[in-house]
Every structure is written in structure tokens, then in C-alpha cells.
Amino acid sequence: MITNDFYSQENVGPYEVYNLGDFELEDGGIIPDLKLAYTTHGELNSAKDNVIIIPTWFSGTSKDYETYIGVDRTLNPDEYFIIVINQIGNGVSSSPHNSPEPISMGSFPKVRIGDDVRAQHKFITEKYGIEEIALVVGGSMGAQQTYEWAVRYPDMVKRAAPIAGTAKNTVHDFLFTKTLNDAITSDPGWNDGNYSSHLEVADGLKRHADIWAVLGMSTEFYNQEKWTLFDMDTVEEFIEEFLRPLYQSLDPNSLLTMGWKWQRGDVSRNTGGSLEEALGRIKAKVFVMPIGEDMFFTVRDCEAEQKLIPNSELKVINSICGHFGLAGVDGADYHRQIDNYLNELLAINVVEPVLD
Amino acid sequence: MITNDFYSQENVGPYEVYNLGDFELEDGGIIPDLKLAYTTHGELNSAKDNVIIIPTWFSGTSKDYETYIGVDRTLNPDEYFIIVINQIGNGVSSSPHNSPEPISMGSFPKVRIGDDVRAQHKFITEKYGIEEIALVVGGSMGAQQTYEWAVRYPDMVKRAAPIAGTAKNTVHDFLFTKTLNDAITSDPGWNDGNYSSHLEVADGLKRHADIWAVLGMSTEFYNQEKWTLFDMDTVEEFIEEFLRPLYQSLDPNSLLTMGWKWQRGDVSRNTGGSLEEALGRIKAKVFVMPIGEDMFFTVRDCEAEQKLIPNSELKVINSICGHFGLAGVDGADYHRQIDNYLNELLAINVVEPVLD
């Protein structure tokens, strides 16, 4: 275990922690005393039918969704009980750097999207007795978890809105994520995950950030000098004062745990490898919401999956920021699109089974 | 100087070598006895008006264009005198690994696209007395040189066909190339360019290749499992038995020399920074030929430049291989598109000035 202030209550909280006890993983091994960090917004109503679940994205925490939630927004805590759950390994929930032996640091086990969703299910059923989810919504790896929720618990999930993510990761995306991981593991300071401070891996994290610069935004983002959206005056500032410090503040093993998981996101693991069967199992009303300029979770890939989901629609979000559009720095325009689509989705009555 | 058999006559020849003597570079410094390696196809006619110039792409050599040339093709040696010229630093022309002190290995100077084109101009005027070029055509960095030819020698170049490349490199492309370069320089075996064998940089070259895997092809290339076009049965084979060995056989300093040059390709250096003025200067008839799925020399970026060229047309090449479409492994369909457009271009009469 080592300390990394990035993940502190002061920086990414306030969050609460639920202890699930020993948790068996799909790929073998156990996380003893698995801890899920989470935040809630609003109150669970007596019918327990106002629940919204939001899982986190790669490198993100529950704090990143604060800009999606508000009393003047679709994700309105006056109306819904919103639970934002930090994925396993994200540095806040049980993760390599904050876990004791025998799963500390480089010994942390492999975790899959399915593990996250089973853990989240256990958490919300045990703690709140929730049996119905009005909406699961999340971006990127949050979308992967959203799909997993809809496929794994089809009777429980009434609506789903995967934003900028896929149900089954593509080969291209796997290769992209590999370069992100390799940037870290090629740093001698990484030392098979057994560094004494994330600062020893600063060079690897810098290269990791620089690869994000290429795929995370869009080509047009740079043409139109949109780094101003991140309050940066030049592209050099955007790289050196925003992107690199962002990733260099994070825990390398945490990024690798999430990267491994992201690469292997695949709901067809629930159906013996048939994506058609897995997505065909979904009973939720689904809005598939790719971002138009996304370079790795492309509209084309998301649309191909949407066509396999019975009760679904494709809703493309426009953002020149590409995948990083998720950060919401486009401002009101991005959030207006998200709010409008989620509002439309939540208004759809799916209390009755949508399939015969 | 070190030996690398990849660049031998046996492997990428037969090629000839022209010695230009001491050559001053735009960024300062001199290459003593600059050697340009080249191949010719066909004969220079008595009017000296059947010349086609083809500059090479990143990591490529004159041999890579053999599939573009033939008696049954538009680039027909029975009709044209075709000179394929290896760019400086590509490992065959004067390059870090084949140059003596004081410019050997890590001491090789910075070379720009403008240096290449000035050297090529000196070569063909000195050796052949050429005053008119029917066509300059090249892919990727070959396109960068093609644009430089058309801007720098507007009265000489009658037609130009930049394939999958830009006149002024984009910020996004600069950042992409940076990740390719950093993959090499982060390898301790690189040793500031002073390794004793390229094999010492195998890890860095592997990561370099893996980044190419993400940007070099298209997302759809992987979805449709098109690695079969490269005679590979699985994506693992495509990466491990094609891409990695390809780059691991090359000289790291050579790739870095070309990478630095690629990043800074910019015809507006000829006009005090005005791209509009530089491209407006072109008198050649130009077919701008991006590849539809190209992830870094995008159609959108190429089209923006095409609109600034007086006598030009946009001709998009379809290839699921993305930028690697240049390799021509799509087979007849790719080459048929190239041949048809070049045939159309060569048929256009531009003997009279096209501008008032």
C-alpha cells in the first residue's frame, strides 16, 4: 500500500464506502473485503423505483459525474436516487495501491467488467433492497458497465444509456489500450508494479498522456484550437499543463487494472460468445449514445451494436472534443444534448415488459 | 556507421546513387557528400518532357513503389521516364547509420522536406538537365514532398498528385508522430542514437510498431479482419509477424530523422507562414488524393488544403486499410483507382500556363 493524495476525500470526495466482504473474481482469485466507494444524490422513494446507477470511466472517479447531476438537470436528485459507483481498481474503490497484502500493488488480481457489475448489484440489493433500476447511464468504461448491467440483469434494468462505449470491445480499441498500458509498463520505474511512489513512473505516465492526446480528442479539436475549452492558451499548455499532470497524478497500477479490464469488456461472455444473443437478451429501453468525433468508440461501431438491441435507438452526441467530450467542457451544448436524450429516455414507459 | 542489411542492394535495390557534394540544410549544418539513392524506369525522351518524380514515404524506400509502376499501368516506363528518389535519412540515401563522422548516428543533422526537394531538384537538373516535370506523385511523406515541389518550383511542375498526405502538417499529426518517436527514444537501448545495432532498440521499435497498428489502419480494417490482405490469419499474427518485424528491421535513427521531418512538413515556410499564399502559388494541375479511412492524413484535412489550390480536384481513394492502403495490398482495386486518377490527370493539357 502506498499513499496517493489524488484519491483522497479532499480531492475526489466526499464519498462513502461499502464493504462487500470477500469477493470472488471471474478470472480467479479473491478480493478480501472488497470496498466500493460511491456517492448518492437524492433519496430512495418508498416504491424504490427512482434509482439511477452511474458507473465510472477509465481514470475517472464519482466526482467526474458531478457536472451531469443537478436540480435543474435531467439527473435530478429531487426526483431520483442517483448512486455513482467507483469501479474496482479506479484508485478509490479497492485498488492496487490502497489494498493490503496479498493483493497490494503489482499483486492485484485481474478484474473484469462483469466483476464490477456483480459487485455493484450485490451492493445496491444488500444495502438498499433495490429490485428495479430506472436507468443505468455511464460514459466509456461506464458504458461498458451499463451494457453489462442490461445484459446480466435484464428484468431489473428498465432503461440504459451507454455513452461513448461499446458492449463488446473492438480489436482496434484493444490495440489502442495496449499502447496506453505499454507506455506505463515500459518505464523502468514501474518495476512490475512495485514502485514506492507513482512519481517514479512519471515518464511512462507522460507517454500515456501523450497517446491520449492523439486518440482522446478529435483531429478537428486541434484544427480549431479547442484547447481553449480546457482553459489552455496553446497546444503545448494543453499537453504539458493539463493532460500530462492529469495522468501523472494517477496511480499507474490503477490505470493498468482498468486498462486490462477495458480491453476485455464483452457482454457476450454471458452467452457463450454470441453478441447477438447477449444484446438480444436486453429488456431495457436503450439509447445508444456515441460521440460523433470519437476516434476509438466510433459511431459506426456503436451503431452496429445498437442494431442488435431490440428496443433501442441511436442518439449521436456532437462534440468536437471526441471521446474527451465526456468531460463536458463543451459546456452547455454537450450537457443539453445529454439531458435532452436522458429526459426523452426516462419519459418512456417501460414498466410493462417491452418484449413478448 | 553501422551495418543494417535491410537497406542493402539485395533487399531494397537495385538502386543507383548520385553524389551531390556538400549540401547545406535549412536548419543549419551540412551533409558532406550528400548521396541520393534512386531508381529509374523508362527513358528520358529527347524533348525531356516525359519525366515523373516519385519521392518516398516514411520508413519506405524506392522499392515500395514497384507495385505502382509497369508497362500495363499509368506509370508506364514505355511512355515515361520515372525517377523514384529515396528521401534523405530513409536508410538508403544519406542517413544516420550509413554516414561517417561527424554526422554519424546520433549526430545526424535535422533535415526538412524542403531540403529533400532542393536536393532532388539539384540532382535531376544536374544529371539529366530536366526543366519540366510531367508529374510529381507520392504517398504520405511522398505527398509532403510532392506539395513542396509544386510550391517551390511552380513553373517546372506541370501536374502533382499528393496521395494520403498534406502540404502543412496538422497539430494532431504532429502529436501522433511524437508518440512514434517517443516509443523509440524511451528505449534505454537507443542511447541517444548511439546504439551499436538496431537490435538493441527492439523494444522501442516494437512499441513504435504497436502504435502504427492503432493509427495506420482503420477501425473497420480490424472489424472486418482484413489482416488477411497481408496474408496473416489472425490479428496476433498481423502484429507479431508482420508489423513488428517490419519496423524492428529498420534503423531507429532513420525513423527518427524522418519522423522529425514529417512533423514539420509545411509549404508555408516558403511564404512567411501563409498557407493560402503558398498553395495559391501552385501552377500545376493537382489531384489531391486522400485515402478515405486514413486516421491522421484525413480527407477533411486534405480537402481543406485542396480548396486553397487554384487548379485542383479532390479525388478520394477508397481503402479499408486506411493509411496503409498505400502498400497496395487491397490489390487491384486500390491500384485501379490510383491508375485511373493519374491517367485522367496526365491527360490534362497543362503545357500552357493555367493561371493568367
XYZ file of C-alpha atoms in Angstrom:
712
model
C 0.000 0.000 0.000
C 1.146 3.486 -0.759
C -0.414 6.882 -0.414
C -1.647 8.914 -3.349
C -3.439 12.098 -2.385
C -5.276 12.281 -5.672
C -7.789 9.733 -4.405
C -8.378 11.402 -1.053
C -11.753 12.519 0.311
C -10.468 16.078 -0.008
C -9.788 15.715 -3.721
C -12.410 13.370 -5.178
C -14.880 13.096 -2.277
C -16.949 13.250 -0.314
C -17.626 9.569 -0.956
C -18.858 6.707 1.188
C -17.528 3.164 1.240
C -19.456 -0.116 1.274
C -17.654 -3.288 2.311
C -18.796 -6.343 0.368
C -16.604 -8.844 2.160
C -14.561 -11.374 0.249
C -15.399 -11.183 -3.434
C -14.611 -13.912 -5.948
C -13.443 -12.777 -9.354
C -14.333 -14.204 -12.753
C -10.721 -14.789 -13.667
C -9.948 -16.446 -10.359
C -8.743 -15.106 -7.054
C -10.478 -13.111 -4.393
C -10.501 -9.502 -3.289
C -10.734 -9.744 0.524
C -13.057 -7.104 1.990
C -13.894 -5.575 -1.375
C -14.673 -1.917 -0.870
C -16.834 0.042 -3.288
C -16.633 3.792 -2.939
C -19.788 5.609 -4.005
C -21.758 8.807 -3.749
C -25.506 9.247 -3.630
C -27.644 12.156 -4.720
C -31.296 12.392 -3.673
C -33.421 9.927 -1.721
C -34.705 6.449 -2.444
C -38.517 6.707 -2.674
C -40.826 4.287 -0.923
C -41.614 2.372 -4.113
C -37.864 2.065 -4.681
C -38.427 2.786 -8.351
C -36.483 6.028 -8.737
C -32.981 4.541 -8.865
C -30.307 5.689 -11.294
C -26.956 3.880 -11.355
C -23.841 5.570 -12.805
C -20.578 3.593 -13.083
C -17.282 5.421 -13.596
C -14.990 5.653 -16.616
C -11.269 4.904 -17.118
C -9.137 7.104 -14.853
C -12.299 8.710 -13.523
C -13.998 8.833 -10.164
C -17.511 9.515 -8.930
C -16.590 13.184 -8.746
C -16.382 13.409 -12.545
C -20.141 12.983 -12.857
C -20.980 15.962 -10.662
C -21.433 18.115 -13.762
C -24.074 15.656 -15.013
C -26.249 15.931 -11.891
C -28.313 18.808 -10.517
C -31.767 20.003 -9.532
C -32.052 21.819 -12.847
C -30.922 18.765 -14.800
C -32.410 15.501 -16.024
C -30.353 13.615 -13.459
C -32.245 15.474 -10.764
C -31.664 14.478 -7.129
C -35.070 15.958 -6.203
C -36.618 13.258 -8.357
C -34.175 10.362 -8.465
C -31.958 8.419 -6.122
C -28.686 8.537 -8.010
C -25.854 6.218 -6.983
C -22.480 6.878 -8.598
C -20.231 3.864 -8.059
C -16.446 3.901 -8.473
C -15.294 0.907 -10.487
C -12.955 -1.600 -8.868
C -9.345 -0.587 -9.345
C -10.039 3.093 -10.026
C -7.973 4.176 -7.034
C -10.945 4.976 -4.786
C -12.713 1.621 -4.589
C -10.440 -1.363 -3.812
C -7.368 -0.858 -5.970
C -3.739 -1.949 -6.191
C -2.299 0.988 -4.280
C -4.857 1.002 -1.435
C -5.132 -2.769 -0.867
C -3.138 -4.675 1.747
C -1.156 -7.819 1.057
C -1.605 -10.281 -0.540
C -3.218 -8.191 -3.315
C -1.259 -4.992 -2.965
C 0.381 -3.149 -5.858
C 1.693 -5.487 -8.571
C -0.106 -8.428 -6.946
C -3.602 -7.024 -7.517
C -5.747 -9.591 -9.366
C -7.303 -9.195 -12.810
C -10.783 -7.688 -12.634
C -13.443 -7.761 -15.336
C -16.420 -5.557 -16.142
C -18.598 -8.466 -15.023
C -16.965 -8.380 -11.596
C -17.787 -4.704 -11.242
C -21.409 -5.168 -12.165
C -21.881 -8.192 -9.893
C -20.294 -6.223 -7.054
C -22.475 -3.196 -7.751
C -25.565 -5.437 -7.848
C -24.650 -7.011 -4.526
C -24.073 -3.576 -3.025
C -27.361 -1.974 -4.039
C -29.506 -5.026 -3.291
C -27.891 -5.701 0.091
C -27.733 -2.123 1.271
C -30.924 -0.645 -0.190
C -33.054 -3.631 -1.222
C -33.285 -2.227 -4.716
C -35.076 -4.504 -7.218
C -35.620 -2.120 -10.096
C -33.353 0.417 -11.774
C -34.973 3.243 -13.689
C -31.780 3.991 -15.587
C -28.176 2.885 -15.840
C -26.062 5.510 -17.563
C -22.316 5.881 -17.916
C -19.591 7.012 -20.254
C -16.757 4.974 -21.788
C -15.945 2.166 -19.316
C -19.120 3.378 -17.626
C -20.892 2.439 -20.858
C -19.258 -0.987 -20.781
C -20.670 -1.478 -17.279
C -24.035 -0.098 -18.403
C -24.261 -2.747 -21.135
C -23.186 -5.429 -18.675
C -25.957 -4.351 -16.284
C -28.594 -4.504 -19.030
C -27.473 -7.923 -20.269
C -26.821 -9.526 -16.884
C -29.904 -8.213 -15.074
C -32.461 -7.689 -17.857
C -35.518 -7.751 -15.593
C -34.040 -5.229 -13.211
C -32.788 -2.574 -15.647
C -35.624 -0.582 -17.206
C -33.541 1.871 -19.209
C -29.927 2.097 -20.232
C -27.855 4.872 -21.797
C -24.321 3.788 -22.710
C -22.439 6.952 -23.702
C -19.284 6.677 -25.829
C -18.684 2.997 -25.198
C -19.405 -0.469 -26.536
C -20.894 -3.742 -25.298
C -18.052 -5.744 -26.801
C -14.726 -4.033 -27.146
C -13.312 -3.935 -30.662
C -9.948 -5.293 -31.728
C -8.865 -1.775 -32.672
C -9.757 -0.456 -29.245
C -7.910 -3.364 -27.601
C -4.774 -2.399 -29.536
C -5.176 1.264 -28.631
C -5.493 0.454 -24.945
C -2.438 -1.780 -25.238
C -0.338 1.223 -26.260
C -1.642 3.114 -23.213
C -0.680 0.215 -20.948
C 2.705 -0.335 -22.602
C 3.611 3.329 -22.132
C 3.451 2.667 -18.388
C 4.972 -0.812 -18.183
C 7.923 0.188 -20.393
C 9.022 2.687 -17.744
C 11.770 1.034 -15.650
C 10.326 2.929 -12.691
C 7.176 0.838 -12.918
C 9.147 -2.148 -11.656
C 6.423 -4.758 -12.244
C 4.019 -2.605 -10.322
C 6.133 -2.374 -7.191
C 7.198 1.279 -7.201
C 7.273 3.166 -3.933
C 5.601 6.257 -5.392
C 3.674 6.914 -8.600
C 6.182 9.715 -9.211
C 8.741 7.037 -10.101
C 6.615 6.265 -13.160
C 6.306 9.880 -14.296
C 7.931 9.242 -17.679
C 5.652 6.337 -18.507
C 2.606 8.311 -17.406
C 3.748 11.191 -19.601
C 3.854 8.929 -22.652
C 0.499 7.516 -21.599
C -0.903 11.056 -21.578
C 0.680 11.847 -24.938
C -1.070 8.871 -26.541
C -4.337 10.089 -25.066
C -3.628 13.392 -26.820
C -3.743 11.587 -30.170
C -6.825 9.401 -29.710
C -8.705 11.099 -26.896
C -9.633 14.235 -28.766
C -10.531 14.659 -32.461
C -8.406 15.880 -35.347
C -10.779 18.825 -35.657
C -10.308 19.667 -31.960
C -6.724 20.564 -32.814
C -7.505 22.222 -36.141
C -9.919 24.554 -34.405
C -7.595 25.086 -31.427
C -10.254 23.971 -28.986
C -7.796 23.586 -26.110
C -9.296 26.865 -25.011
C -12.229 24.745 -23.791
C -9.792 23.381 -21.207
C -8.713 26.928 -20.332
C -5.397 26.467 -22.114
C -3.907 29.077 -24.433
C -1.688 26.858 -26.562
C -1.494 23.217 -27.535
C 1.775 22.958 -25.592
C -0.020 24.158 -22.480
C -2.848 21.713 -23.139
C -0.374 18.814 -23.233
C 2.069 19.948 -20.577
C -0.193 21.665 -18.094
C -3.409 19.730 -18.472
C -3.071 16.226 -19.960
C 0.283 15.176 -18.520
C -0.336 16.418 -14.965
C -3.766 14.761 -15.098
C -2.359 11.288 -15.775
C 0.833 11.827 -13.812
C -1.234 12.373 -10.681
C -2.856 8.942 -11.006
C -1.700 5.550 -9.827
C -0.028 3.504 -12.597
C -1.306 0.141 -11.325
C -4.781 1.587 -11.150
C -4.618 2.638 -14.799
C -3.287 -0.800 -15.748
C -6.048 -2.584 -13.802
C -8.666 -0.515 -15.594
C -6.870 -0.799 -18.938
C -6.808 -4.603 -18.744
C -10.498 -4.608 -17.848
C -11.415 -2.122 -20.608
C -9.631 -4.210 -23.227
C -11.768 -7.245 -22.357
C -15.188 -5.662 -21.913
C -17.560 -8.087 -23.615
C -21.167 -8.862 -22.724
C -21.075 -11.939 -24.947
C -19.177 -13.679 -22.153
C -22.677 -14.119 -20.705
C -23.904 -16.047 -23.744
C -21.065 -18.280 -24.796
C -19.617 -15.712 -27.170
C -22.747 -14.686 -29.068
C -23.036 -10.897 -29.058
C -26.363 -11.125 -30.867
C -27.792 -13.349 -28.159
C -26.376 -11.191 -25.353
C -27.739 -7.921 -26.721
C -30.981 -9.651 -27.737
C -31.491 -10.505 -24.091
C -31.781 -6.845 -23.065
C -35.279 -5.838 -21.947
C -34.409 -2.223 -21.140
C -35.186 0.621 -23.455
C -31.708 1.621 -24.631
C -30.407 4.867 -26.062
C -27.004 4.150 -27.610
C -25.143 7.455 -27.400
C -21.756 7.579 -29.136
C -19.908 10.863 -29.538
C -19.631 11.891 -33.178
C -15.884 12.549 -33.307
C -14.853 9.668 -31.017
C -11.784 8.010 -32.553
C -11.962 4.628 -30.790
C -15.548 4.108 -29.596
C -16.722 5.135 -33.045
C -20.292 5.864 -34.059
C -20.008 3.091 -36.625
C -19.064 0.522 -34.000
C -21.743 1.696 -31.579
C -24.407 1.683 -34.274
C -23.571 -1.894 -35.241
C -24.322 -2.936 -31.664
C -27.423 -0.781 -31.386
C -28.954 -2.681 -34.293
C -28.702 -5.869 -32.228
C -30.630 -4.415 -29.268
C -34.396 -4.995 -29.562
C -35.786 -1.819 -28.022
C -33.105 0.729 -28.818
C -32.339 3.953 -30.632
C -29.112 5.566 -31.787
C -28.580 9.077 -30.408
C -25.317 10.609 -31.572
C -23.830 13.296 -29.315
C -21.991 16.082 -31.081
C -18.725 17.167 -29.522
C -15.585 18.395 -31.194
C -13.694 17.077 -28.165
C -14.150 13.497 -29.349
C -14.030 10.965 -26.551
C -12.988 13.651 -24.084
C -16.340 15.248 -24.780
C -17.355 13.191 -21.743
C -15.589 15.739 -19.589
C -18.366 18.120 -20.527
C -16.052 21.026 -21.241
C -18.031 21.795 -24.387
C -20.244 23.291 -21.757
C -23.961 23.760 -22.004
C -24.241 22.344 -25.505
C -22.881 18.913 -24.568
C -24.881 18.689 -21.368
C -28.031 19.918 -23.130
C -27.773 17.030 -25.575
C -27.214 14.526 -22.764
C -30.038 15.979 -20.686
C -32.472 16.039 -23.591
C -31.843 12.438 -24.578
C -31.934 11.176 -20.998
C -35.124 13.143 -20.433
C -36.670 11.537 -23.506
C -35.494 8.111 -22.353
C -36.778 8.479 -18.797
C -40.182 9.582 -20.109
C -40.618 6.292 -21.967
C -42.834 3.903 -20.072
C -41.111 0.551 -19.711
C -42.912 -0.659 -16.598
C -44.569 -3.357 -18.700
C -42.294 -5.841 -20.413
C -41.236 -4.417 -23.743
C -40.778 -7.863 -25.246
C -43.431 -10.534 -25.684
C 28.348 3.930 -39.114
C 26.814 0.548 -38.613
C 25.524 -2.115 -40.944
C 21.856 -2.860 -41.436
C 21.141 -5.383 -44.151
C 17.607 -4.145 -44.612
C 18.902 -1.278 -46.750
C 21.166 -3.407 -48.928
C 21.049 -3.605 -52.713
C 19.917 -7.195 -52.279
C 16.918 -6.224 -50.203
C 15.660 -2.864 -51.482
C 17.648 -2.474 -54.697
C 18.779 -2.363 -57.334
C 19.247 1.348 -56.834
C 21.793 3.869 -58.073
C 23.417 6.648 -56.067
C 24.014 10.270 -57.035
C 26.531 12.325 -55.058
C 25.505 15.950 -54.638
C 28.579 17.065 -52.760
C 28.311 19.121 -49.611
C 24.709 20.104 -49.038
C 23.585 22.917 -46.753
C 20.482 22.297 -44.694
C 17.665 24.712 -43.897
C 18.063 24.235 -40.174
C 21.795 24.700 -40.310
C 24.632 22.296 -40.778
C 25.875 20.413 -43.795
C 25.645 16.887 -45.068
C 29.070 16.291 -46.656
C 28.845 14.314 -49.898
C 25.073 14.011 -49.760
C 24.056 10.815 -51.519
C 20.615 10.333 -53.016
C 19.705 6.759 -53.838
C 17.247 6.419 -56.712
C 15.839 4.115 -59.321
C 14.732 4.946 -62.835
C 12.158 3.274 -65.032
C 11.996 4.027 -68.766
C 13.975 6.528 -70.836
C 14.136 10.299 -70.899
C 12.778 11.391 -74.288
C 14.514 13.969 -76.447
C 12.076 16.742 -75.513
C 12.738 15.891 -71.863
C 9.037 16.288 -71.167
C 8.143 12.789 -70.045
C 9.510 12.989 -66.505
C 7.695 11.630 -63.465
C 9.207 12.141 -59.995
C 8.214 9.914 -57.070
C 9.561 10.686 -53.562
C 9.409 8.030 -50.841
C 7.291 7.768 -47.704
C 8.134 7.327 -44.008
C 10.023 4.059 -43.444
C 9.776 3.343 -47.166
C 12.267 3.003 -49.973
C 12.143 3.274 -53.741
C 11.322 -0.417 -53.851
C 7.902 0.196 -52.294
C 6.712 1.926 -55.454
C 7.426 -1.026 -57.723
C 3.791 -2.092 -57.480
C 2.753 1.327 -58.812
C 4.833 1.077 -61.986
C 4.523 -1.181 -65.030
C 4.012 -1.350 -68.790
C 0.333 -2.117 -68.226
C -0.050 0.747 -65.779
C -0.460 4.520 -65.893
C 3.065 4.939 -64.552
C 4.310 3.235 -67.705
C 8.080 3.079 -68.292
C 7.444 2.655 -72.043
C 5.989 6.144 -72.020
C 7.561 7.981 -69.087
C 10.954 8.457 -67.511
C 10.149 7.693 -63.903
C 12.640 8.620 -61.180
C 11.928 7.270 -57.706
C 14.069 9.115 -55.181
C 14.761 7.935 -51.644
C 14.303 10.737 -49.145
C 17.258 11.837 -47.061
C 17.510 9.813 -43.888
C 15.456 6.859 -45.100
C 18.350 4.485 -44.616
C 19.265 4.212 -48.324
C 20.088 7.816 -49.195
C 22.442 9.579 -46.747
C 21.208 8.593 -43.301
C 22.408 8.430 -39.709
C 23.521 4.800 -39.805
C 25.351 4.972 -43.166
C 27.050 8.375 -42.725
C 30.608 8.813 -41.466
C 31.622 11.177 -38.696
C 30.889 13.955 -37.930
C 27.248 13.251 -38.845
C 27.033 9.597 -37.956
C 24.269 8.049 -35.848
C 23.008 10.374 -33.101
C 24.943 13.281 -34.637
C 22.968 13.319 -37.893
C 21.569 16.817 -38.518
C 17.899 17.805 -38.727
C 16.572 17.565 -42.280
C 13.424 19.168 -43.650
C 11.106 18.348 -46.529
C 12.467 21.461 -48.231
C 15.981 20.016 -48.059
C 14.809 16.867 -49.785
C 13.129 18.727 -52.602
C 16.053 21.094 -53.156
C 18.389 18.107 -53.252
C 16.119 16.244 -55.659
C 15.908 19.341 -57.866
C 19.685 19.692 -57.920
C 20.025 16.006 -58.766
C 17.637 15.889 -61.729
C 18.741 19.212 -63.208
C 22.453 18.479 -62.859
C 22.360 14.899 -64.003
C 19.627 14.968 -66.662
C 19.119 18.639 -67.497
C 15.432 18.278 -66.730
C 13.466 21.546 -66.871
C 9.926 20.255 -66.841
C 8.198 17.577 -64.784
C 5.047 15.998 -66.185
C 4.014 14.694 -62.787
C 5.180 14.538 -59.204
C 3.354 11.857 -57.272
C 3.972 10.335 -53.868
C 2.255 8.945 -50.800
C 2.379 10.216 -47.206
C 5.771 11.906 -46.726
C 5.991 11.475 -50.507
C 2.906 13.691 -50.668
C 4.592 16.247 -48.424
C 7.495 16.342 -50.886
C 5.065 16.477 -53.808
C 3.460 19.610 -52.386
C 6.868 21.111 -51.704
C 7.863 20.508 -55.337
C 4.716 22.171 -56.648
C 5.078 25.213 -54.385
C 8.832 25.646 -54.681
C 9.137 25.053 -58.427
C 5.740 26.106 -59.808
C 6.937 26.657 -63.391
C 8.629 23.283 -63.537
C 5.899 21.029 -62.124
C 3.013 20.534 -64.566
C 0.989 18.070 -62.529
C 1.016 16.882 -58.938
C -0.739 14.054 -57.148
C -0.200 14.043 -53.384
C -1.634 10.776 -52.057
C -2.549 10.483 -48.365
C -0.549 13.472 -47.199
C -0.779 17.187 -46.536
C 1.014 20.372 -47.559
C 1.160 21.602 -43.971
C 1.194 19.008 -41.258
C -1.590 19.275 -38.692
C -1.127 19.630 -34.954
C -2.851 16.282 -34.443
C -0.484 14.580 -36.852
C 2.492 16.192 -35.117
C 1.330 14.723 -31.801
C 0.778 11.314 -33.362
C 4.279 11.278 -34.834
C 5.629 12.351 -31.450
C 4.288 9.140 -29.902
C 6.013 7.138 -32.654
C 9.292 8.908 -31.949
C 8.966 8.656 -28.167
C 8.401 4.912 -28.380
C 11.940 4.687 -29.770
C 13.731 7.287 -27.667
C 12.251 5.913 -24.420
C 14.085 2.632 -25.008
C 17.295 2.722 -22.929
C 18.901 0.771 -25.788
C 18.512 3.798 -28.042
C 21.215 5.558 -26.038
C 20.809 8.985 -27.648
C 21.116 7.390 -31.049
C 24.428 5.726 -30.357
C 23.486 2.033 -30.256
C 25.815 -0.489 -31.859
C 22.974 -2.393 -33.541
C 19.329 -1.579 -34.238
C 18.554 -4.829 -32.411
C 19.384 -3.049 -29.157
C 16.309 -0.896 -29.733
C 13.975 -3.820 -30.437
C 11.613 -2.989 -27.554
C 11.211 0.628 -28.620
C 10.658 -0.405 -32.236
C 8.048 -2.904 -31.065
C 6.104 -0.162 -29.292
C 6.573 2.041 -32.379
C 5.004 -0.735 -34.473
C 2.169 -1.193 -31.986
C 1.247 2.490 -32.255
C 1.229 2.140 -36.038
C -1.261 -0.688 -35.529
C -3.681 1.780 -33.946
C -3.411 4.709 -36.371
C -2.007 3.136 -39.526
C -5.001 1.047 -40.393
C -8.702 1.836 -39.911
C -11.108 0.671 -37.212
C -13.047 -1.130 -39.922
C -9.896 -2.934 -41.083
C -9.945 -4.758 -37.754
C -13.713 -5.216 -37.603
C -13.629 -6.932 -40.979
C -10.494 -8.912 -40.129
C -8.675 -7.567 -43.161
C -5.260 -8.728 -41.932
C -5.819 -11.475 -44.466
C -4.848 -8.850 -47.052
C -1.378 -9.039 -45.504
C -1.503 -12.844 -45.703
C -1.981 -13.110 -41.953
C -4.524 -15.453 -40.367
C -5.062 -13.668 -37.056
C -4.622 -10.192 -35.653
C -1.882 -11.528 -33.377
C -0.013 -12.747 -36.446
C -0.569 -9.419 -38.167
C 1.023 -7.587 -35.226
C 3.727 -10.074 -34.271
C 4.734 -11.462 -37.641
C 4.136 -8.516 -39.943
C 4.081 -5.093 -38.246
C 6.669 -5.616 -35.525
C 9.262 -7.379 -37.692
C 8.742 -4.675 -40.334
C 9.707 -1.834 -38.002
C 12.186 -3.858 -35.989
C 14.224 -4.408 -39.139
C 14.646 -0.653 -39.675
C 17.173 1.769 -38.277
C 15.852 3.726 -35.249
C 17.781 6.922 -36.084
C 16.450 6.735 -39.624
C 12.873 6.581 -38.360
C 13.573 9.490 -36.005
C 15.131 11.590 -38.786
C 12.092 11.024 -40.964
C 9.702 11.459 -38.032
C 11.159 14.858 -37.156
C 10.919 15.898 -40.808
C 7.352 14.594 -41.175
C 6.215 16.521 -38.110
C 7.409 19.791 -39.633
C 6.312 19.401 -43.241
C 4.937 22.812 -44.172
C 4.978 24.517 -47.567
C 4.052 27.829 -45.944
C 7.681 28.111 -44.878
C 8.149 29.333 -48.449
C 5.740 32.229 -47.969
C 6.359 33.557 -44.495
C 3.761 31.315 -42.909
C 0.831 31.885 -45.270
C -0.531 28.521 -46.411
C -3.023 30.265 -48.663
C -0.244 32.133 -50.445
C 1.940 29.031 -50.734
C -0.780 26.840 -52.207
C -2.023 29.731 -54.342
C 1.386 29.820 -55.951
C 0.978 26.342 -57.450
C 0.646 26.329 -61.255
C 0.414 22.574 -61.617
C -2.856 20.785 -62.115
C -3.277 18.984 -58.791
C -5.286 15.927 -57.843
C -5.457 15.799 -54.046
C -5.869 12.117 -53.237
C -6.510 11.268 -49.569
C -7.466 7.760 -48.518
C -10.997 7.598 -47.163
C -10.272 5.748 -43.904
C -6.947 7.492 -43.158
C -6.894 8.327 -39.429
C -4.226 11.062 -39.458
C -3.978 12.446 -43.002
C -7.751 12.730 -43.006
C -9.926 13.508 -46.014
C -11.227 16.546 -44.141
C -7.722 17.951 -43.673
C -6.704 17.208 -47.255
C -9.872 18.761 -48.647
C -9.286 21.968 -46.695
C -5.946 22.318 -48.456
C -7.300 21.324 -51.850
C -9.693 24.264 -51.687
C -6.687 26.598 -51.498
C -5.079 25.215 -54.670
C -6.207 27.074 -57.813
C -6.303 24.276 -60.378
C -7.115 21.250 -58.267
C -9.613 18.495 -57.665
C -10.280 16.217 -54.705
C -10.101 12.517 -55.575
C -10.732 10.296 -52.567
C -9.201 6.819 -52.694
C -11.199 4.064 -51.040
C -9.241 1.607 -48.968
C -10.277 -0.175 -45.810
C -6.583 -0.333 -44.920
C -6.556 3.369 -44.036
C -3.155 4.974 -44.393
C -1.566 1.586 -45.004
C -3.685 1.418 -48.127
C -0.556 2.930 -49.694
C 1.020 -0.507 -49.501
C -1.413 -1.508 -52.210
C -2.384 -4.763 -50.549
C -6.018 -4.051 -51.334
C -4.812 -5.302 -54.648
C -6.259 -4.427 -57.996
C -8.982 -2.206 -56.621
C -6.589 0.239 -54.939
C -4.216 0.362 -57.872
C -7.095 0.705 -60.341
C -8.238 3.844 -58.521
C -4.712 5.265 -58.480
C -4.142 4.392 -62.129
C -7.452 5.855 -63.262
C -6.929 9.163 -61.470
C -3.318 9.503 -62.592
C -4.388 8.631 -66.138
C -7.028 11.353 -66.005
C -4.503 13.807 -64.574
C -1.805 13.051 -67.140
C -4.321 13.515 -69.959
C -4.980 17.089 -68.899
C -3.091 19.583 -71.044
C -1.149 21.947 -68.816
C 1.584 22.917 -71.287
C 0.149 26.441 -71.358
C 0.127 28.313 -68.072
C -3.056 27.510 -66.222
C -3.073 30.846 -64.448
C -3.208 34.300 -66.013
